[in-house]
PDB file of C-alpha atoms in Angstrom:
ATOM      1  CA  GLU A   1     -22.487  55.017  25.935  1.00  0.00           C
ATOM      2  CA  ALA A   2     -19.207  53.214  25.254  1.00  0.00           C
ATOM      3  CA  GLN A   3     -16.544  54.712  27.446  1.00  0.00           C
ATOM      4  CA  VAL A   4     -13.506  54.389  29.654  1.00  0.00           C
ATOM      5  CA  THR A   5     -14.103  55.890  33.098  1.00  0.00           C
ATOM      6  CA  GLN A   6     -11.314  56.996  35.387  1.00  0.00           C
ATOM      7  CA  ASN A   7     -11.665  58.200  38.962  1.00  0.00           C
ATOM      8  CA  PRO A   8     -10.802  60.534  40.475  1.00  0.00           C
ATOM      9  CA  ARG A   9     -10.252  63.301  37.887  1.00  0.00           C
ATOM     10  CA  TYR A  10      -8.028  65.252  40.262  1.00  0.00           C
ATOM     11  CA  LEU A  11      -6.013  64.021  43.226  1.00  0.00           C
ATOM     12  CA  ILE A  12      -3.615  65.802  45.545  1.00  0.00           C
ATOM     13  CA  THR A  13      -1.733  63.657  48.020  1.00  0.00           C
ATOM     14  CA  VAL A  14       1.403  63.563  50.108  1.00  0.00           C
ATOM     15  CA  THR A  15       4.541  61.536  49.658  1.00  0.00           C
ATOM     16  CA  GLY A  16       4.184  57.949  50.844  1.00  0.00           C
ATOM     17  CA  LYS A  17       0.410  57.808  51.157  1.00  0.00           C
ATOM     18  CA  LYS A  18      -0.889  54.863  49.153  1.00  0.00           C
ATOM     19  CA  LEU A  19      -3.469  55.644  46.505  1.00  0.00           C
ATOM     20  CA  THR A  20      -5.474  53.888  43.810  1.00  0.00           C
ATOM     21  CA  VAL A  21      -6.773  55.335  40.553  1.00  0.00           C
ATOM     22  CA  THR A  22      -9.653  53.309  39.197  1.00  0.00           C
ATOM     23  CA  CYS A  23     -10.349  52.562  35.545  1.00  0.00           C
ATOM     24  CA  SER A  24     -13.381  50.830  34.123  1.00  0.00           C
ATOM     25  CA  GLN A  25     -14.498  50.176  30.547  1.00  0.00           C
ATOM     26  CA  ASN A  26     -17.928  49.022  29.354  1.00  0.00           C
ATOM     27  CA  MET A  27     -16.907  47.807  25.891  1.00  0.00           C
ATOM     28  CA  ASN A  28     -15.815  44.278  26.845  1.00  0.00           C
ATOM     29  CA  HIS A  29     -12.302  45.104  25.636  1.00  0.00           C
ATOM     30  CA  GLU A  30      -9.549  42.567  26.212  1.00  0.00           C
ATOM     31  CA  TYR A  31      -6.657  45.009  26.239  1.00  0.00           C
ATOM     32  CA  MET A  32      -6.184  47.791  28.816  1.00  0.00           C
ATOM     33  CA  SER A  33      -3.273  50.072  29.528  1.00  0.00           C
ATOM     34  CA  TRP A  34      -2.106  52.951  31.675  1.00  0.00           C
ATOM     35  CA  TYR A  35      -0.144  55.956  30.383  1.00  0.00           C
ATOM     36  CA  ARG A  36       1.318  59.045  31.933  1.00  0.00           C
ATOM     37  CA  GLN A  37       1.632  62.325  30.071  1.00  0.00           C
ATOM     38  CA  ASP A  38       4.415  64.725  30.963  1.00  0.00           C
ATOM     39  CA  PRO A  39       5.425  67.970  29.197  1.00  0.00           C
ATOM     40  CA  GLY A  40       7.799  67.322  26.324  1.00  0.00           C
ATOM     41  CA  LEU A  41       7.613  63.560  26.764  1.00  0.00           C
ATOM     42  CA  GLY A  42       4.240  62.683  25.315  1.00  0.00           C
ATOM     43  CA  LEU A  43       2.402  59.598  26.534  1.00  0.00           C
ATOM     44  CA  ARG A  44       4.486  56.883  28.109  1.00  0.00           C
ATOM     45  CA  GLN A  45       3.122  53.452  28.912  1.00  0.00           C
ATOM     46  CA  ILE A  46       3.218  52.323  32.549  1.00  0.00           C
ATOM     47  CA  TYR A  47       1.563  48.893  32.493  1.00  0.00           C
ATOM     48  CA  TYR A  48      -0.724  46.995  30.193  1.00  0.00           C
ATOM     49  CA  SER A  49      -2.979  43.957  30.353  1.00  0.00           C
ATOM     50  CA  MET A  50      -3.764  41.615  27.497  1.00  0.00           C
ATOM     51  CA  ASN A  51      -6.631  39.973  29.390  1.00  0.00           C
ATOM     52  CA  VAL A  52      -7.847  39.005  32.877  1.00  0.00           C
ATOM     53  CA  GLU A  53      -4.961  38.067  35.185  1.00  0.00           C
ATOM     54  CA  VAL A  54      -2.428  38.947  32.448  1.00  0.00           C
ATOM     55  CA  THR A  55      -0.404  42.116  33.063  1.00  0.00           C
ATOM     56  CA  ASP A  56       2.986  43.324  31.899  1.00  0.00           C
ATOM     57  CA  LYS A  57       5.330  46.263  32.312  1.00  0.00           C
ATOM     58  CA  GLY A  58       5.403  49.150  29.905  1.00  0.00           C
ATOM     59  CA  ASP A  59       8.164  51.709  29.518  1.00  0.00           C
ATOM     60  CA  VAL A  60       7.949  53.364  32.947  1.00  0.00           C
ATOM     61  CA  PRO A  61       6.600  50.816  35.485  1.00  0.00           C
ATOM     62  CA  GLU A  62       8.722  51.766  38.502  1.00  0.00           C
ATOM     63  CA  GLY A  63       6.644  52.820  41.501  1.00  0.00           C
ATOM     64  CA  TYR A  64       3.373  51.490  40.097  1.00  0.00           C
ATOM     65  CA  LYS A  65       1.289  48.341  40.435  1.00  0.00           C
ATOM     66  CA  VAL A  66      -1.766  47.147  38.563  1.00  0.00           C
ATOM     67  CA  SER A  67      -4.236  44.304  38.753  1.00  0.00           C
ATOM     68  CA  ARG A  68      -6.749  42.808  36.331  1.00  0.00           C
ATOM     69  CA  LYS A  69      -9.088  40.616  38.334  1.00  0.00           C
ATOM     70  CA  GLU A  70     -12.018  41.223  36.008  1.00  0.00           C
ATOM     71  CA  LYS A  71     -12.221  42.276  32.398  1.00  0.00           C
ATOM     72  CA  ARG A  72     -13.755  45.697  32.863  1.00  0.00           C
ATOM     73  CA  ASN A  73     -11.497  47.049  35.635  1.00  0.00           C
ATOM     74  CA  PHE A  74      -7.802  47.920  35.627  1.00  0.00           C
ATOM     75  CA  PRO A  75      -6.819  49.947  38.708  1.00  0.00           C
ATOM     76  CA  LEU A  76      -3.465  51.723  39.003  1.00  0.00           C
ATOM     77  CA  ILE A  77      -1.891  51.536  42.459  1.00  0.00           C
ATOM     78  CA  LEU A  78       0.827  53.775  43.843  1.00  0.00           C
ATOM     79  CA  GLU A  79       2.020  52.091  47.036  1.00  0.00           C
ATOM     80  CA  SER A  80       4.291  54.954  48.105  1.00  0.00           C
ATOM     81  CA  PRO A  81       3.820  57.960  45.836  1.00  0.00           C
ATOM     82  CA  SER A  82       6.697  60.365  45.285  1.00  0.00           C
ATOM     83  CA  PRO A  83       6.759  63.882  43.787  1.00  0.00           C
ATOM     84  CA  ASN A  84       8.188  62.563  40.486  1.00  0.00           C
ATOM     85  CA  GLN A  85       4.910  60.728  39.990  1.00  0.00           C
ATOM     86  CA  THR A  86       3.092  64.023  39.704  1.00  0.00           C
ATOM     87  CA  SER A  87       1.604  63.716  36.239  1.00  0.00           C
ATOM     88  CA  LEU A  88      -1.496  63.373  34.097  1.00  0.00           C
ATOM     89  CA  TYR A  89      -2.578  59.741  33.888  1.00  0.00           C
ATOM     90  CA  PHE A  90      -4.688  58.088  31.218  1.00  0.00           C
ATOM     91  CA  CYS A  91      -6.284  54.688  31.140  1.00  0.00           C
ATOM     92  CA  ALA A  92      -7.024  53.183  27.727  1.00  0.00           C
ATOM     93  CA  SER A  93      -8.589  50.079  26.267  1.00  0.00           C
ATOM     94  CA  SER A  94      -8.969  48.356  22.921  1.00  0.00           C
ATOM     95  CA  PRO A  95     -10.669  45.190  21.660  1.00  0.00           C
ATOM     96  CA  SER A  96      -7.311  43.568  21.013  1.00  0.00           C
ATOM     97  CA  ARG A  97      -3.693  44.404  20.217  1.00  0.00           C
ATOM     98  CA  GLY A  98      -4.206  44.122  16.503  1.00  0.00           C
ATOM     99  CA  TYR A  99      -3.611  46.688  13.782  1.00  0.00           C
ATOM    100  CA  ASN A 100      -7.202  47.846  13.655  1.00  0.00           C
ATOM    101  CA  SER A 101      -7.634  48.393  17.366  1.00  0.00           C
ATOM    102  CA  PRO A 102      -7.037  52.037  18.175  1.00  0.00           C
ATOM    103  CA  LEU A 103      -7.050  52.859  21.857  1.00  0.00           C
ATOM    104  CA  HIS A 104     -10.052  54.363  23.627  1.00  0.00           C
ATOM    105  CA  PHE A 105      -8.878  56.703  26.358  1.00  0.00           C
ATOM    106  CA  GLY A 106     -10.445  57.880  29.584  1.00  0.00           C
ATOM    107  CA  ASN A 107     -10.540  61.591  30.399  1.00  0.00           C
ATOM    108  CA  GLY A 108      -7.471  61.501  32.600  1.00  0.00           C
ATOM    109  CA  THR A 109      -6.504  61.821  36.260  1.00  0.00           C
ATOM    110  CA  ARG A 110      -4.307  64.714  37.274  1.00  0.00           C
ATOM    111  CA  LEU A 111      -2.208  63.616  40.227  1.00  0.00           C
ATOM    112  CA  THR A 112      -0.136  65.939  42.398  1.00  0.00           C
ATOM    113  CA  VAL A 113       2.201  64.452  44.994  1.00  0.00           C
ATOM    114  CA  THR A 114       3.627  66.957  47.506  1.00  0.00           C
TER     115      THR A 114
ATOM    116  CA  ASP B   1      16.069  58.426  23.490  1.00  0.00           C
ATOM    117  CA  GLN B   2      12.716  59.246  21.923  1.00  0.00           C
ATOM    118  CA  GLN B   3      11.933  56.948  19.027  1.00  0.00           C
ATOM    119  CA  VAL B   4       9.027  59.108  17.858  1.00  0.00           C
ATOM    120  CA  LYS B   5       9.590  62.829  17.648  1.00  0.00           C
ATOM    121  CA  GLN B   6       7.310  65.759  16.992  1.00  0.00           C
ATOM    122  CA  ASN B   7       9.727  68.639  16.744  1.00  0.00           C
ATOM    123  CA  SER B   8       7.147  71.413  16.602  1.00  0.00           C
ATOM    124  CA  PRO B   9       5.491  71.928  19.990  1.00  0.00           C
ATOM    125  CA  SER B  10       2.989  74.336  18.448  1.00  0.00           C
ATOM    126  CA  LEU B  11       1.534  75.439  15.128  1.00  0.00           C
ATOM    127  CA  SER B  12      -0.851  78.278  14.248  1.00  0.00           C
ATOM    128  CA  VAL B  13      -2.853  78.286  11.039  1.00  0.00           C
ATOM    129  CA  GLN B  14      -5.541  80.498   9.598  1.00  0.00           C
ATOM    130  CA  GLU B  15      -9.017  79.015   9.227  1.00  0.00           C
ATOM    131  CA  GLY B  16      -9.512  77.519   5.775  1.00  0.00           C
ATOM    132  CA  ARG B  17      -5.803  76.990   5.136  1.00  0.00           C
ATOM    133  CA  ILE B  18      -3.869  73.737   5.297  1.00  0.00           C
ATOM    134  CA  SER B  19      -2.389  72.466   8.575  1.00  0.00           C
ATOM    135  CA  ILE B  20       0.625  70.188   8.279  1.00  0.00           C
ATOM    136  CA  LEU B  21       1.793  68.356  11.371  1.00  0.00           C
ATOM    137  CA  ASN B  22       5.023  66.417  11.195  1.00  0.00           C
ATOM    138  CA  CYS B  23       6.402  63.379  12.957  1.00  0.00           C
ATOM    139  CA  ASP B  24       9.784  61.614  12.643  1.00  0.00           C
ATOM    140  CA  TYR B  25      10.725  58.177  13.904  1.00  0.00           C
ATOM    141  CA  THR B  26      13.963  56.273  14.300  1.00  0.00           C
ATOM    142  CA  ASN B  27      12.917  52.621  14.608  1.00  0.00           C
ATOM    143  CA  SER B  28      12.657  51.064  11.155  1.00  0.00           C
ATOM    144  CA  MET B  29      10.677  48.162  12.664  1.00  0.00           C
ATOM    145  CA  PHE B  30       7.613  50.350  13.223  1.00  0.00           C
ATOM    146  CA  ASP B  31       4.943  49.071  10.858  1.00  0.00           C
ATOM    147  CA  TYR B  32       1.790  50.949  11.792  1.00  0.00           C
ATOM    148  CA  PHE B  33       1.268  54.609  12.559  1.00  0.00           C
ATOM    149  CA  LEU B  34      -1.601  56.493  14.155  1.00  0.00           C
ATOM    150  CA  TRP B  35      -2.625  60.040  14.908  1.00  0.00           C
ATOM    151  CA  TYR B  36      -4.608  60.978  17.993  1.00  0.00           C
ATOM    152  CA  LYS B  37      -6.249  64.303  18.793  1.00  0.00           C
ATOM    153  CA  LYS B  38      -6.608  65.617  22.328  1.00  0.00           C
ATOM    154  CA  TYR B  39      -8.807  68.440  23.596  1.00  0.00           C
ATOM    155  CA  PRO B  40      -8.201  69.987  27.045  1.00  0.00           C
ATOM    156  CA  ALA B  41      -9.622  67.990  29.950  1.00  0.00           C
ATOM    157  CA  GLU B  42     -10.317  65.013  27.682  1.00  0.00           C
ATOM    158  CA  GLY B  43      -8.451  61.884  26.733  1.00  0.00           C
ATOM    159  CA  PRO B  44      -6.872  61.466  23.297  1.00  0.00           C
ATOM    160  CA  THR B  45      -9.175  60.210  20.545  1.00  0.00           C
ATOM    161  CA  PHE B  46      -8.129  58.237  17.507  1.00  0.00           C
ATOM    162  CA  LEU B  47      -8.044  60.237  14.287  1.00  0.00           C
ATOM    163  CA  ILE B  48      -6.438  58.322  11.437  1.00  0.00           C
ATOM    164  CA  SER B  49      -3.892  55.588  10.844  1.00  0.00           C
ATOM    165  CA  ILE B  50      -1.659  54.162   8.132  1.00  0.00           C
ATOM    166  CA  SER B  51       0.066  50.871   7.585  1.00  0.00           C
ATOM    167  CA  SER B  52       3.698  50.825   6.521  1.00  0.00           C
ATOM    168  CA  ILE B  53       2.711  49.135   3.258  1.00  0.00           C
ATOM    169  CA  LYS B  54       0.953  52.341   2.191  1.00  0.00           C
ATOM    170  CA  ASP B  55       2.205  55.857   1.652  1.00  0.00           C
ATOM    171  CA  LYS B  56      -1.082  57.720   1.965  1.00  0.00           C
ATOM    172  CA  ASN B  57      -4.401  57.358   3.755  1.00  0.00           C
ATOM    173  CA  GLU B  58      -7.255  59.786   3.499  1.00  0.00           C
ATOM    174  CA  ASP B  59     -10.351  60.337   5.635  1.00  0.00           C
ATOM    175  CA  GLY B  60     -12.367  63.413   4.791  1.00  0.00           C
ATOM    176  CA  ARG B  61     -10.327  66.518   5.590  1.00  0.00           C
ATOM    177  CA  PHE B  62      -7.521  64.452   7.109  1.00  0.00           C
ATOM    178  CA  THR B  63      -4.719  62.806   5.139  1.00  0.00           C
ATOM    179  CA  VAL B  64      -1.699  61.041   6.521  1.00  0.00           C
ATOM    180  CA  PHE B  65       1.437  60.619   4.412  1.00  0.00           C
ATOM    181  CA  LEU B  66       4.196  58.154   5.173  1.00  0.00           C
ATOM    182  CA  ASN B  67       7.725  58.405   3.783  1.00  0.00           C
ATOM    183  CA  LYS B  68       9.487  55.262   4.978  1.00  0.00           C
ATOM    184  CA  SER B  69      12.857  56.084   3.470  1.00  0.00           C
ATOM    185  CA  ALA B  70      12.902  59.345   5.429  1.00  0.00           C
ATOM    186  CA  LYS B  71      11.189  57.786   8.463  1.00  0.00           C
ATOM    187  CA  HIS B  72       8.740  60.640   8.376  1.00  0.00           C
ATOM    188  CA  LEU B  73       4.990  60.961   8.499  1.00  0.00           C
ATOM    189  CA  SER B  74       2.762  63.968   8.290  1.00  0.00           C
ATOM    190  CA  LEU B  75      -0.872  64.801   8.917  1.00  0.00           C
ATOM    191  CA  HIS B  76      -2.561  67.245   6.573  1.00  0.00           C
ATOM    192  CA  ILE B  77      -5.818  68.939   7.534  1.00  0.00           C
ATOM    193  CA  VAL B  78      -7.584  70.712   4.687  1.00  0.00           C
ATOM    194  CA  PRO B  79      -9.376  73.011   5.193  1.00  0.00           C
ATOM    195  CA  SER B  80      -8.515  73.747   8.792  1.00  0.00           C
ATOM    196  CA  GLN B  81     -11.356  74.683  11.122  1.00  0.00           C
ATOM    197  CA  PRO B  82     -11.337  76.318  14.573  1.00  0.00           C
ATOM    198  CA  GLY B  83     -12.684  73.051  16.020  1.00  0.00           C
ATOM    199  CA  ASP B  84      -9.455  71.355  14.916  1.00  0.00           C
ATOM    200  CA  SER B  85      -7.555  73.313  17.583  1.00  0.00           C
ATOM    201  CA  ALA B  86      -6.155  70.586  19.820  1.00  0.00           C
ATOM    202  CA  VAL B  87      -2.974  68.712  20.664  1.00  0.00           C
ATOM    203  CA  TYR B  88      -2.081  66.098  18.043  1.00  0.00           C
ATOM    204  CA  PHE B  89      -0.026  63.054  18.970  1.00  0.00           C
ATOM    205  CA  CYS B  90       1.535  60.738  16.464  1.00  0.00           C
ATOM    206  CA  ALA B  91       2.164  57.150  17.533  1.00  0.00           C
ATOM    207  CA  ALA B  92       4.080  54.248  16.039  1.00  0.00           C
ATOM    208  CA  SER B  93       3.499  50.569  16.570  1.00  0.00           C
ATOM    209  CA  VAL B  94       5.671  47.454  16.399  1.00  0.00           C
ATOM    210  CA  THR B  95       5.203  43.838  17.466  1.00  0.00           C
ATOM    211  CA  SER B  96       7.317  42.946  20.494  1.00  0.00           C
ATOM    212  CA  GLY B  97       6.933  39.359  21.641  1.00  0.00           C
ATOM    213  CA  SER B  98       3.214  38.642  21.923  1.00  0.00           C
ATOM    214  CA  ALA B  99       2.189  42.269  22.184  1.00  0.00           C
ATOM    215  CA  ARG B 100       2.208  45.307  19.968  1.00  0.00           C
ATOM    216  CA  GLN B 101       4.099  48.208  21.504  1.00  0.00           C
ATOM    217  CA  LEU B 102       2.864  51.721  20.862  1.00  0.00           C
ATOM    218  CA  THR B 103       5.220  54.681  21.178  1.00  0.00           C
ATOM    219  CA  PHE B 104       3.870  58.232  21.232  1.00  0.00           C
ATOM    220  CA  GLY B 105       5.450  61.489  20.228  1.00  0.00           C
ATOM    221  CA  SER B 106       5.395  64.521  22.512  1.00  0.00           C
ATOM    222  CA  GLY B 107       2.509  66.214  20.716  1.00  0.00           C
ATOM    223  CA  THR B 108       1.918  69.376  18.676  1.00  0.00           C
ATOM    224  CA  GLN B 109      -0.548  72.031  19.806  1.00  0.00           C
ATOM    225  CA  LEU B 110      -2.493  73.179  16.736  1.00  0.00           C
ATOM    226  CA  THR B 111      -4.316  76.490  16.922  1.00  0.00           C
ATOM    227  CA  VAL B 112      -6.643  77.384  14.051  1.00  0.00           C
ATOM    228  CA  LEU B 113      -7.339  81.094  14.012  1.00  0.00           C
ATOM    229  CA  PRO B 114     -10.762  82.301  12.843  1.00  0.00           C
TER     230      PRO B 114
END
């Protein structure tokens, strides 16, 4: 089954404790991206990757890191999480950045930073 | 400043009637628009899209209308079904450098009452 898989689904952590949210897609998609969803703000892009070893900042990159060492994986790293990073996170992928490439989303990771 | 706005956080409609979800945008450079649907505990899924060269696109019960002069698009669902109850996000796309940037609205919770 074609899918984007995020882990974990739920995560509670404390301020400053490094964490990684994994994302993997099995559709051989070139493009991958991370979003956060907050009430009243919709989905905001954190980072995206056009292909292996190619990453770039989205609208809200502060406090986050990503890597794209292989095509299928795009982990999101929070080196020193803070409470304002409490949010619902989505990983997404698409075959390319063209018009006819809607995003395929994972099921989300709800992160709470205390 | 949100470039894509969904001013109605929620909408309730009777089963069988029409649901109309609205979306306004401010950036006249947006040239492609999409609607995504999101159920609880799942990621958003692509629903329908429209290019800026068109003013209407239809797919079964779903029709998207684009009014470029008013910078407004709407999603019509006819007839509405209880299974359509979900959060609907509109998104707008523009080319920025080598990448296409996608901006989401804040979402509208649609409830279809049986």
